[in-house]
Short mmCIF file of C-alpha atoms and ligand atoms in Angstrom, two decimals:
data_model
loop_
_atom_site.label_atom_id
_atom_site.label_comp_id
_atom_site.label_asym_id
_atom_site.label_seq_id
_atom_site.Cartn_x
_atom_site.Cartn_y
_atom_site.Cartn_z
CA MET E 1 75.94 -14.64 -83.40
CA GLY E 2 78.22 -16.43 -85.81
CA THR E 3 80.35 -15.39 -88.69
CA LEU E 4 78.99 -16.31 -92.11
CA VAL E 5 81.95 -17.67 -94.02
CA PRO E 6 81.54 -17.34 -97.80
CA SER E 7 80.49 -20.67 -99.27
CA ASP E 8 82.68 -20.46 -102.36
CA ARG E 9 85.99 -22.27 -101.82
CA GLN E 10 87.98 -20.04 -104.06
CA GLU E 11 86.72 -17.02 -102.16
CA ALA E 12 87.60 -18.57 -98.82
CA LYS E 13 91.15 -18.89 -100.08
CA MET E 14 91.55 -15.19 -100.63
CA ALA E 15 94.23 -14.00 -98.30
CA GLN E 16 92.89 -10.60 -97.25
CA THR E 17 89.26 -10.93 -96.30
CA GLN E 18 87.84 -8.14 -94.21
CA THR E 19 84.93 -8.65 -91.84
CA ILE E 20 81.99 -6.25 -91.77
CA THR E 21 79.07 -6.23 -89.33
CA VAL E 22 75.66 -7.15 -90.73
CA ALA E 23 72.25 -6.62 -89.09
CA MET E 24 69.44 -8.31 -91.00
CA GLY E 25 66.74 -5.86 -89.84
CA ASP E 26 63.01 -6.24 -89.20
CA GLY E 27 60.08 -6.82 -91.57
CA ILE E 28 61.40 -7.33 -95.12
CA GLY E 29 64.95 -6.75 -93.82
CA PRO E 30 65.98 -10.43 -93.77
CA GLU E 31 64.47 -10.99 -97.25
CA VAL E 32 66.39 -8.17 -98.92
CA MET E 33 69.58 -8.75 -96.92
CA GLU E 34 69.71 -12.48 -97.76
CA ALA E 35 69.24 -11.68 -101.45
CA THR E 36 71.98 -9.04 -101.29
CA LEU E 37 74.50 -11.29 -99.55
CA ALA E 38 73.79 -14.09 -102.05
CA ILE E 39 74.56 -11.59 -104.85
CA PHE E 40 77.77 -10.50 -103.09
CA ARG E 41 78.85 -14.11 -102.84
CA ALA E 42 78.10 -14.68 -106.54
CA ALA E 43 80.20 -11.59 -107.37
CA LYS E 44 83.03 -13.00 -105.22
CA VAL E 45 83.10 -9.98 -102.96
CA PRO E 46 86.02 -10.59 -100.57
CA LEU E 47 84.18 -9.89 -97.32
CA ARG E 48 83.14 -11.88 -94.25
CA TYR E 49 79.92 -11.06 -92.45
CA ASP E 50 79.52 -10.92 -88.68
CA VAL E 51 75.73 -11.12 -88.30
CA VAL E 52 74.62 -9.43 -85.07
CA PRO E 53 71.29 -8.94 -83.25
CA MET E 54 69.80 -5.46 -83.68
CA GLY E 55 66.27 -4.11 -83.98
CA ARG E 56 62.81 -4.83 -82.65
CA LYS E 57 63.47 -8.16 -80.94
CA VAL E 58 66.47 -6.73 -79.06
CA ALA E 59 64.47 -3.64 -77.98
CA GLU E 60 61.51 -5.76 -76.85
CA GLY E 61 63.89 -8.13 -75.09
CA GLY E 62 64.83 -5.37 -72.63
CA GLU E 63 67.63 -3.43 -74.38
CA PRO E 64 65.82 -0.15 -75.21
CA SER E 65 68.45 1.01 -77.71
CA GLY E 66 67.69 -2.08 -79.85
CA ILE E 67 71.46 -2.64 -80.15
CA ALA E 68 72.81 -5.69 -78.29
CA ALA E 69 76.21 -5.36 -76.58
CA GLU E 70 77.78 -7.85 -79.02
CA ALA E 71 76.45 -5.79 -81.95
CA ARG E 72 78.04 -2.68 -80.49
CA ASP E 73 81.38 -4.46 -80.01
CA SER E 74 81.30 -5.84 -83.53
CA VAL E 75 80.57 -2.46 -85.19
CA GLU E 76 83.26 -0.72 -83.13
CA ARG E 77 85.72 -3.41 -84.21
CA THR E 78 84.89 -3.62 -87.94
CA GLY E 79 84.00 0.06 -88.53
CA ILE E 80 81.27 -0.94 -91.02
CA LEU E 81 77.62 -1.72 -90.36
CA PHE E 82 75.55 -3.03 -93.26
CA LYS E 83 71.98 -3.05 -92.04
CA GLY E 84 68.45 -3.91 -93.06
CA PRO E 85 65.56 -1.58 -92.14
CA MET E 86 64.41 -1.54 -88.52
CA GLU E 87 60.98 -0.83 -87.13
CA THR E 88 60.19 2.21 -84.97
CA PRO E 89 56.91 2.32 -83.03
CA LYS E 90 54.96 5.54 -83.69
CA GLY E 91 54.12 7.98 -80.87
CA THR E 92 55.18 5.72 -77.98
CA GLY E 93 57.64 2.89 -77.32
CA TYR E 94 61.39 2.61 -77.87
CA LYS E 95 63.29 5.26 -79.89
CA SER E 96 64.32 4.66 -83.50
CA VAL E 97 67.16 2.12 -83.58
CA ASN E 98 68.22 3.60 -86.93
CA VAL E 99 68.61 7.11 -85.52
CA THR E 100 70.27 5.75 -82.36
CA ALA E 101 72.83 3.87 -84.46
CA ARG E 102 73.71 6.99 -86.50
CA LYS E 103 74.15 9.06 -83.35
CA LEU E 104 75.91 6.42 -81.27
CA TRP E 105 78.57 5.96 -83.93
CA GLY E 106 78.81 9.59 -85.04
CA ALA E 107 77.67 8.98 -88.63
CA PHE E 108 77.17 12.69 -89.26
CA ALA E 109 76.55 12.74 -93.02
CA ASN E 110 73.84 10.83 -94.84
CA LYS E 111 74.80 10.51 -98.49
CA ARG E 112 72.26 9.48 -101.10
CA VAL E 113 72.92 9.04 -104.79
CA TYR E 114 70.21 9.34 -107.42
CA ARG E 115 70.57 7.88 -110.89
CA LYS E 116 67.95 6.83 -113.36
CA LEU E 117 68.18 3.05 -113.64
CA ARG E 118 67.54 1.46 -117.02
CA GLY E 119 64.11 -0.14 -117.17
CA VAL E 120 62.75 1.45 -113.99
CA PRO E 121 59.61 3.49 -114.70
CA ILE E 122 59.79 7.06 -113.37
CA PRO E 123 56.91 9.49 -112.77
CA VAL E 124 58.31 12.60 -114.48
CA GLN E 125 60.36 13.18 -117.58
CA ILE E 126 63.91 14.17 -116.57
CA ARG E 127 65.69 16.56 -118.91
CA GLY E 128 69.39 15.75 -119.26
CA GLU E 129 71.37 13.14 -117.33
CA LEU E 130 70.61 12.84 -113.62
CA ASN E 131 73.75 12.43 -111.51
CA LEU E 132 72.58 13.90 -108.23
CA THR E 133 74.07 13.39 -104.76
CA MET E 134 72.34 14.71 -101.65
CA VAL E 135 74.01 14.97 -98.26
CA ARG E 136 71.77 15.30 -95.24
CA GLU E 137 73.19 16.32 -91.87
CA ASN E 138 72.46 13.28 -89.77
CA ILE E 139 72.83 14.05 -86.05
CA GLU E 140 71.46 17.49 -85.19
CA ASP E 141 68.35 19.58 -85.90
CA THR E 142 65.11 18.31 -84.34
CA TYR E 143 66.46 14.73 -84.51
CA GLY E 144 67.87 15.03 -81.02
CA ALA E 145 64.17 14.53 -80.24
CA VAL E 146 64.63 16.77 -77.18
CA GLU E 147 60.93 17.22 -76.61
CA HIS E 148 58.88 18.45 -73.68
CA MET E 149 55.20 18.99 -72.99
CA GLN E 150 55.35 22.60 -71.81
CA THR E 151 51.69 22.71 -70.82
CA HIS E 152 48.84 20.28 -71.42
CA ASP E 153 48.25 22.11 -74.72
CA VAL E 154 51.78 22.85 -75.89
CA ALA E 155 54.53 20.47 -77.03
CA GLN E 156 58.02 21.71 -77.79
CA CYS E 157 60.91 20.19 -79.74
CA ARG E 158 64.33 21.82 -79.44
CA ARG E 159 66.28 22.30 -82.63
CA PHE E 160 70.07 22.23 -82.38
CA ILE E 161 72.29 23.39 -85.23
CA THR E 162 75.94 23.64 -84.18
CA ARG E 163 78.95 25.33 -85.76
CA PRO E 164 81.27 22.29 -85.49
CA GLY E 165 78.52 19.88 -86.61
CA SER E 166 77.72 22.04 -89.65
CA GLN E 167 81.41 22.45 -90.48
CA GLN E 168 81.86 18.68 -90.32
CA VAL E 169 79.04 17.91 -92.77
CA HIS E 170 80.00 20.74 -95.15
CA ARG E 171 83.66 19.67 -95.15
CA TYR E 172 82.64 16.08 -95.95
CA THR E 173 80.32 17.32 -98.73
CA PHE E 174 83.00 19.41 -100.46
CA GLU E 175 85.62 16.64 -100.13
CA MET E 176 83.19 14.12 -101.61
CA ALA E 177 82.18 16.58 -104.36
CA GLN E 178 85.84 17.09 -105.23
CA ARG E 179 86.41 13.31 -105.51
CA LYS E 180 83.26 12.98 -107.62
CA GLY E 181 84.46 15.76 -109.94
CA ALA E 182 81.36 17.83 -109.15
CA LYS E 183 81.30 21.42 -110.40
CA ARG E 184 78.66 22.78 -108.05
CA VAL E 185 77.56 22.32 -104.43
CA THR E 186 74.25 23.84 -103.32
CA CYS E 187 73.21 24.43 -99.70
CA ALA E 188 69.46 24.20 -99.04
CA HIS E 189 68.03 25.99 -95.99
CA LYS E 190 65.29 28.18 -94.54
CA ALA E 191 67.58 30.91 -93.20
CA ASN E 192 65.08 33.65 -94.04
CA ILE E 193 62.84 32.36 -91.22
CA MET E 194 65.24 30.52 -88.88
CA LYS E 195 67.97 33.14 -88.97
CA MET E 196 70.00 31.70 -86.07
CA THR E 197 69.82 27.95 -86.78
CA ASP E 198 69.62 27.70 -90.56
CA GLY E 199 71.60 30.97 -90.65
CA LEU E 200 74.50 29.20 -88.90
CA PHE E 201 74.24 26.21 -91.26
CA LEU E 202 74.46 28.59 -94.25
CA GLU E 203 77.22 30.76 -92.79
CA THR E 204 79.47 27.73 -92.16
CA PHE E 205 78.69 26.41 -95.66
CA TYR E 206 80.19 29.53 -97.29
CA GLU E 207 83.14 29.51 -94.86
CA VAL E 208 84.04 25.92 -95.80
CA ALA E 209 83.38 26.63 -99.51
CA LYS E 210 86.30 29.12 -99.52
CA ASP E 211 88.70 26.14 -99.30
CA TYR E 212 87.29 24.69 -102.57
CA PRO E 213 87.54 27.58 -105.07
CA GLN E 214 87.24 25.25 -108.08
CA ILE E 215 83.68 24.27 -107.00
CA THR E 216 80.80 26.74 -107.42
CA ALA E 217 78.98 27.15 -104.09
CA ASP E 218 75.44 28.51 -104.04
CA ASP E 219 72.30 28.22 -101.93
CA VAL E 220 68.56 27.76 -102.32
CA MET E 221 65.50 28.02 -100.09
CA VAL E 222 64.35 24.51 -99.33
CA ASP E 223 60.77 25.16 -100.50
CA ALA E 224 61.99 26.46 -103.86
CA LEU E 225 64.28 23.43 -104.09
CA ALA E 226 61.29 21.08 -103.70
CA MET E 227 59.73 22.58 -106.82
CA ARG E 228 62.96 22.76 -108.80
CA LEU E 229 63.78 19.13 -108.05
CA VAL E 230 60.53 18.11 -109.70
CA LEU E 231 60.92 20.46 -112.67
CA ASP E 232 64.63 20.11 -113.40
CA PRO E 233 66.53 17.73 -111.06
CA ALA E 234 69.41 17.23 -113.49
CA SER E 235 70.41 20.89 -113.06
CA TYR E 236 71.77 20.03 -109.58
CA ASP E 237 75.03 18.28 -108.87
CA VAL E 238 75.53 18.00 -105.07
CA ILE E 239 73.06 19.35 -102.46
CA VAL E 240 73.68 19.59 -98.70
CA LEU E 241 70.79 20.08 -96.25
CA PRO E 242 69.97 20.19 -92.52
CA ASN E 243 68.54 16.98 -91.08
CA LEU E 244 64.73 17.36 -91.21
CA GLN E 245 64.61 19.25 -94.50
CA GLY E 246 67.06 16.67 -95.85
CA ASP E 247 64.87 13.81 -94.66
CA ILE E 248 61.91 15.11 -96.64
CA LEU E 249 63.68 16.26 -99.79
CA THR E 250 65.81 13.14 -100.16
CA ASP E 251 62.62 11.06 -100.25
CA LEU E 252 61.21 13.43 -102.87
CA ALA E 253 64.32 12.79 -104.95
CA ALA E 254 63.86 9.02 -104.44
CA GLY E 255 60.40 9.38 -105.99
CA LEU E 256 61.97 10.94 -109.08
CA VAL E 257 64.04 7.81 -109.78
CA GLY E 258 61.23 5.33 -109.21
CA GLY E 259 60.58 5.23 -105.46
CA LEU E 260 62.08 4.14 -102.16
CA ALA E 261 62.92 0.70 -103.51
CA TYR E 262 65.63 2.38 -105.63
CA ALA E 263 67.12 4.73 -103.03
CA PRO E 264 70.42 3.67 -101.39
CA SER E 265 72.22 5.53 -98.61
CA ALA E 266 75.49 5.72 -96.72
CA ASN E 267 75.85 7.19 -93.24
CA ILE E 268 79.38 8.49 -93.03
CA GLY E 269 81.32 9.09 -89.81
CA ASP E 270 84.94 9.75 -88.96
CA GLY E 271 85.50 6.14 -87.94
CA ILE E 272 82.31 4.11 -88.38
CA CYS E 273 80.05 4.11 -91.46
CA ILE E 274 76.57 2.62 -91.80
CA PHE E 275 75.15 1.49 -95.13
CA GLU E 276 71.39 0.96 -95.45
CA ALA E 277 68.46 1.36 -97.82
CA VAL E 278 66.30 4.45 -97.40
CA HIS E 279 63.05 2.49 -97.16
CA GLY E 280 61.57 0.95 -94.02
CA THR E 281 60.44 -2.52 -92.99
CA ALA E 282 57.44 -2.55 -95.40
CA PRO E 283 55.16 -4.44 -92.99
CA ASP E 284 52.46 -4.68 -95.68
CA ILE E 285 54.49 -7.04 -97.89
CA VAL E 286 56.56 -9.09 -95.41
CA GLY E 287 57.03 -12.74 -96.42
CA GLN E 288 55.20 -12.34 -99.74
CA ASN E 289 58.23 -12.50 -102.05
CA LEU E 290 57.47 -8.90 -103.11
CA ALA E 291 60.37 -7.05 -101.43
CA ASN E 292 62.70 -5.34 -103.87
CA PRO E 293 66.36 -5.65 -102.75
CA THR E 294 67.63 -2.97 -105.19
CA ALA E 295 68.03 -0.16 -102.64
CA LEU E 296 69.93 -2.34 -100.18
CA LEU E 297 72.04 -3.77 -102.99
CA LEU E 298 72.94 -0.25 -104.18
CA SER E 299 73.74 0.74 -100.57
CA GLY E 300 75.98 -2.32 -100.64
CA THR E 301 77.78 -1.14 -103.77
CA MET E 302 78.30 2.26 -102.09
CA MET E 303 79.88 0.29 -99.26
CA LEU E 304 82.09 -1.70 -101.64
CA ARG E 305 83.36 1.55 -103.19
CA HIS E 306 84.00 2.92 -99.70
CA LEU E 307 86.10 -0.19 -99.07
CA GLY E 308 88.02 0.28 -102.32
CA LEU E 309 86.20 -2.60 -104.09
CA GLU E 310 85.29 -0.41 -107.08
CA ARG E 311 85.34 -3.18 -109.68
CA HIS E 312 83.13 -5.52 -107.66
CA ALA E 313 80.66 -2.64 -107.29
CA THR E 314 80.65 -1.96 -111.03
CA VAL E 315 80.10 -5.61 -111.96
CA ILE E 316 77.15 -5.86 -109.57
CA GLU E 317 75.63 -2.60 -110.86
CA ASP E 318 75.95 -3.77 -114.48
CA ALA E 319 74.16 -7.00 -113.58
CA LEU E 320 71.51 -4.96 -111.73
CA GLU E 321 70.73 -2.81 -114.76
CA LYS E 322 70.35 -5.91 -116.93
CA THR E 323 68.14 -7.53 -114.28
CA LEU E 324 65.87 -4.51 -113.82
CA ASP E 325 65.59 -4.08 -117.55
CA ARG E 326 64.24 -7.62 -117.78
CA MET E 327 61.99 -7.37 -114.74
CA HIS E 328 60.29 -4.08 -115.59
CA THR E 329 58.51 -3.49 -118.84
CA ARG E 330 59.23 -0.03 -120.07
CA PRO E 331 56.09 2.11 -120.26
CA ASP E 332 56.85 3.21 -123.83
CA LEU E 333 56.24 -0.39 -124.94
CA GLY E 334 52.71 -0.01 -123.62
CA GLN E 335 52.79 -3.32 -121.72
CA PRO E 336 51.73 -3.85 -118.12
CA ILE E 337 54.48 -3.86 -115.51
CA PRO E 338 54.84 -7.43 -114.19
CA ILE E 339 54.70 -8.01 -110.43
CA PHE E 340 58.11 -7.77 -108.80
CA ARG E 341 59.27 -11.07 -107.26
CA THR E 342 62.24 -11.13 -104.89
CA SER E 343 63.14 -14.68 -105.95
CA ARG E 344 63.04 -13.83 -109.67
CA PHE E 345 65.22 -10.76 -109.04
CA THR E 346 67.82 -12.84 -107.19
CA GLU E 347 67.78 -15.59 -109.84
CA LEU E 348 68.34 -13.07 -112.64
CA MET E 349 71.12 -11.32 -110.71
CA LEU E 350 72.91 -14.62 -110.07
CA SER E 351 72.60 -15.67 -113.69
CA HIS E 352 74.02 -12.34 -114.91
CA LEU E 353 76.91 -12.57 -112.47
CA GLN E 354 77.73 -16.11 -113.55
CA ASP E 355 79.24 -14.80 -116.78
CA SER E 356 81.26 -12.03 -115.16
CA PRO E 357 85.07 -12.39 -115.07
CA ALA E 358 86.84 -13.13 -111.78
CA ILE E 359 87.92 -9.94 -110.02
CA THR E 360 90.95 -9.64 -107.82
CA GLY E 361 91.36 -6.99 -105.15
CA ALA E 362 91.24 -6.71 -101.41
CA PRO E 363 89.23 -4.23 -99.35
CA SER E 364 91.01 -1.26 -97.86
CA ALA E 365 88.87 -0.20 -94.96
CA PRO E 366 90.00 2.74 -92.88
CA LEU E 367 91.01 1.65 -89.37
CA VAL E 368 88.68 2.58 -86.55
CA ALA E 369 90.61 4.46 -83.90
CA LYS E 370 89.89 3.17 -80.39
CA ARG E 371 88.34 5.88 -78.24
CA GLN E 372 88.07 6.22 -74.49
CA ASP E 373 86.07 9.46 -74.50
CA PRO E 374 84.01 11.35 -77.06
CA LYS E 375 85.90 13.83 -79.24
CA MET E 376 85.26 17.45 -78.17
CA MET E 377 84.37 19.59 -81.19
CA VAL E 378 84.82 23.21 -80.08
CA THR E 379 85.62 26.24 -82.25
CA PRO E 380 87.42 29.37 -80.94
CA THR E 381 84.90 31.29 -78.79
CA PRO E 382 84.71 35.12 -78.92
CA ASP E 383 86.18 36.84 -75.82
CA ARG E 384 83.10 38.83 -75.01
CA ILE E 385 79.93 37.01 -74.03
CA VAL E 386 77.43 39.21 -72.22
CA LEU E 387 74.24 38.23 -70.41
CA LEU E 388 71.45 40.74 -71.12
CA GLY E 389 68.22 39.13 -69.97
CA VAL E 390 65.94 36.12 -69.97
CA ASP E 391 62.95 34.71 -71.81
CA VAL E 392 60.64 33.11 -69.26
CA PHE E 393 58.12 30.62 -70.70
CA LEU E 394 55.15 30.37 -68.40
CA GLU E 395 51.73 28.78 -68.27
CA SER E 396 48.66 30.98 -68.05
CA GLY E 397 45.17 31.22 -69.46
CA LEU E 398 45.02 34.99 -68.77
CA ALA E 399 44.98 37.61 -71.52
CA PRO E 400 48.34 39.29 -72.43
CA ARG E 401 47.55 42.61 -70.70
CA ALA E 402 46.68 40.88 -67.40
CA ILE E 403 49.95 38.93 -67.54
CA ALA E 404 51.95 42.12 -68.15
CA GLU E 405 50.30 43.78 -65.13
CA LEU E 406 51.46 40.91 -62.90
CA LEU E 407 54.97 40.69 -64.36
CA GLU E 408 55.98 44.35 -64.75
CA PRO E 409 56.48 44.96 -60.99
CA LEU E 410 58.88 41.96 -60.83
CA GLY E 411 61.62 43.67 -62.88
CA ARG E 412 64.44 44.98 -60.64
CA GLU E 413 68.16 45.90 -60.87
CA GLY E 414 67.74 47.32 -64.39
CA LEU E 415 65.70 44.32 -65.59
CA ARG E 416 62.58 45.41 -67.44
CA LEU E 417 59.71 43.47 -69.00
CA THR E 418 60.10 44.39 -72.69
CA MET E 419 57.88 41.96 -74.55
CA ILE E 420 55.38 39.14 -74.23
CA SER E 421 54.78 36.74 -77.11
CA ASN E 422 52.50 33.79 -77.73
CA ARG E 423 53.47 31.08 -80.24
CA GLY E 424 56.31 33.41 -81.32
CA THR E 425 54.08 36.42 -82.09
CA GLN E 426 54.32 39.57 -79.97
CA VAL E 427 51.12 40.21 -78.00
CA TRP E 428 52.38 42.90 -75.57
CA PRO E 429 53.15 45.88 -75.41
CA THR E 430 51.54 45.93 -78.84
CA GLY E 431 49.68 43.16 -80.62
CA SER E 432 46.57 42.34 -82.55
CA PRO E 433 43.22 41.18 -81.16
CA HIS E 434 43.23 38.73 -84.09
CA THR E 435 46.24 36.85 -82.69
CA ASP E 436 44.71 33.77 -81.06
CA CYS E 437 46.63 32.73 -77.94
CA VAL E 438 47.34 29.44 -76.19
CA ASN E 439 48.19 28.93 -72.49
CA HIS E 440 51.96 29.27 -73.02
CA TYR E 441 53.55 32.72 -72.98
CA ARG E 442 57.10 33.99 -73.39
CA ALA E 443 57.88 36.98 -71.18
CA ARG E 444 61.12 38.76 -72.10
CA PHE E 445 63.01 40.65 -69.41
CA GLU E 446 66.00 42.70 -70.61
CA SER E 447 68.66 44.95 -69.12
CA GLU E 448 70.81 47.63 -70.80
CA GLN E 449 73.73 46.61 -68.56
CA PRO E 450 75.48 43.22 -68.45
CA LEU E 451 73.98 40.98 -65.78
CA ASP E 452 75.12 38.29 -63.42
CA GLN E 453 73.09 35.09 -63.90
CA ARG E 454 72.19 35.15 -60.21
CA ALA E 455 70.10 38.29 -60.87
CA LEU E 456 68.15 36.29 -63.45
CA ILE E 457 67.72 33.33 -61.11
CA ALA E 458 66.34 35.72 -58.48
CA LEU E 459 63.93 37.07 -61.13
CA LEU E 460 62.80 33.52 -61.98
CA GLU E 461 62.05 32.95 -58.29
CA ARG E 462 59.87 36.08 -58.23
CA VAL E 463 58.02 34.97 -61.38
CA ALA E 464 57.56 31.49 -59.88
CA ASP E 465 55.59 33.07 -57.04
CA VAL E 466 53.00 34.22 -59.60
CA PHE E 467 53.02 31.74 -62.52
CA PRO E 468 54.09 28.13 -63.21
CA ILE E 469 57.35 28.41 -65.21
CA CYS E 470 57.66 25.94 -68.11
CA SER E 471 61.23 26.78 -69.10
CA SER E 472 63.61 29.70 -69.57
CA GLU E 473 66.36 30.85 -71.95
CA TRP E 474 69.16 33.32 -71.21
CA LEU E 475 69.54 36.23 -73.64
CA ARG E 476 73.22 36.52 -74.53
CA GLU E 477 75.27 38.72 -76.81
CA ILE E 478 78.13 36.67 -78.26
CA GLY E 479 81.08 38.50 -79.82
CA GLY E 480 78.99 41.66 -80.26
CA MET E 481 76.14 39.80 -82.00
CA ARG E 482 72.66 39.44 -80.53
CA GLY E 483 72.32 35.75 -79.71
CA TYR E 484 68.52 35.54 -79.70
CA SER E 485 65.73 36.15 -82.16
CA LEU E 486 63.11 38.87 -81.96
CA ALA E 487 59.44 37.98 -81.74
CA GLN E 488 57.28 38.33 -84.84
CA GLY E 489 56.24 41.98 -84.69
CA GLN E 490 59.04 43.02 -82.28
CA GLY E 491 61.79 45.53 -83.09
P1 NAI O 501 58.27 1.72 -95.68
O1 NAI O 501 59.42 2.25 -96.48
O2 NAI O 501 58.54 0.51 -94.90
O3 NAI O 501 57.06 1.39 -96.67
C1 NAI O 501 56.43 2.38 -97.51
C2 NAI O 501 55.81 1.69 -98.73
O4 NAI O 501 56.86 1.31 -99.62
C3 NAI O 501 55.06 0.40 -98.37
O5 NAI O 501 53.94 0.29 -99.22
C4 NAI O 501 56.05 -0.70 -98.67
O6 NAI O 501 55.47 -1.93 -99.05
C5 NAI O 501 56.85 -0.11 -99.84
N1 NAI O 501 58.24 -0.58 -99.84
C6 NAI O 501 59.24 -0.13 -99.01
N2 NAI O 501 60.38 -0.78 -99.30
C7 NAI O 501 60.11 -1.63 -100.29
C8 NAI O 501 60.89 -2.56 -101.01
N3 NAI O 501 62.19 -2.76 -100.77
N4 NAI O 501 60.28 -3.28 -101.97
C9 NAI O 501 58.97 -3.09 -102.26
N5 NAI O 501 58.18 -2.21 -101.62
C10 NAI O 501 58.74 -1.50 -100.65
O7 NAI O 501 57.75 2.91 -94.77
P2 NAI O 501 56.75 2.91 -93.53
O8 NAI O 501 55.61 1.98 -93.82
O9 NAI O 501 56.47 4.33 -93.25
O10 NAI O 501 57.59 2.36 -92.31
C11 NAI O 501 57.53 1.02 -91.83
C12 NAI O 501 58.53 0.87 -90.69
O11 NAI O 501 59.87 1.05 -91.17
C13 NAI O 501 58.34 1.88 -89.56
O12 NAI O 501 58.49 1.21 -88.33
C14 NAI O 501 59.46 2.87 -89.78
O13 NAI O 501 59.86 3.51 -88.59
C15 NAI O 501 60.56 1.97 -90.32
N6 NAI O 501 61.57 2.68 -91.13
C16 NAI O 501 62.86 2.28 -91.00
C17 NAI O 501 63.86 2.87 -91.74
C18 NAI O 501 65.27 2.40 -91.58
O14 NAI O 501 65.49 1.34 -91.04
N7 NAI O 501 66.26 3.15 -92.03
C19 NAI O 501 63.56 3.94 -92.69
C20 NAI O 501 62.16 4.25 -92.80
C21 NAI O 501 61.20 3.63 -92.04
#
């Protein structure tokens, strides 16, 4: 699609005008994006907009990623995507275009900033000044959506937490915290339960923290954080979280400052960055002049700062505070809150910007390095990696003892059936009659001596003669550390 050239003549004259890629989005996307670009033009933001097709229409038109080839080219050329919300069908249909975009362009850190905006009613009293930034890991965790029906009754989603991916997001978080002048960075996790995955996220956090001795690094269980964010959010400075926990807790924090309509976000990558509001397409209010552009506008000011247009961002945010103050009636005045109107919001913004002084300055976007192949992110691997067994996941409606009787004779060459679990809880050799079972068992075969993987493949063939195998996992010791968890009740 075409390039929207700024209408203002003076602006068109500006020598250094950078182009960014814009996707209008689905649902209320076009309404909030048009309002935001009108405000940018009024603030004389020196940018050009390459508007590209992305979202539902593209996905339904036969491109399942929802990202047209020209959109992909544009983003890889400009390095910046400013996007409206995009629809994702629930349960079936094409995958989330939003998640695809973040993964496709390696936007590994999702940064969200929470401030209390003047005039915006909030549900809880906040003690002190809220200046909270949350960084959510954006690529890994269960968001790979690597899912399989293991049996008719059992669905599985694989959760990936990687050392290089965690290092990348922690490094970004500490660098950003340093620039922000933050005194404290907190890592949220559930490493008491998920000792391998969240344990790795936490371990890498403290490793990276050593390079930033002037910043206090601490950690918190994610469930405790949920409560503390409600009771005393201003006590936190910067928080970094894994993807799914981050998804939930960042929305909780959005509620604290007035709701999704006030929650901006930036998806940061090494080369390409994506700026978007946190909210979705709001299908219930499309075309009714009710969509609030604030979150997209604030995502836009995050983008302007990223491009070095600090003063343009500040002028827009000052106008925004004045606008919101006039649009919302503060609850302490005891008056009803008037209905939000997109058109009124835009009018007020434009009138406030009319009086603002002309700002000079050109954007300074980082260049996007051309890539032929993906970057390999590999850390030094320990010399000694030893194969010690296999977890075989199999389908059966038999009771645990009957399964053990069929499996025990299959262990050979030092391989021994050591444990059977169901839904993660050990049910053999010991277990409780109160543990209800489903038709999906894990049978663990272990050896005291290092194994060749062919011995395990031969074992799988023997098991396959008796049970349908759903999947399997090698048991490895990596650098002297057991590389697999024990079942609940084992060991
Ligand atoms: P939603 O955020 O679209 O709507 C939730 C509620 O908030 C609705 O009542 C809506 O009217 C209201 N709302 C949201 N943004 C608003 C705004 N700017 N002004 C005024 N009210 C606003 O969440 P929902 O309904 O769960 O999702 C709808 C669609 O959006 C789904 O297809 C979902 O996958 C997609 N989505 C896209 C996102 C993105 O593009 N990054 C993020 C979240 C959801």
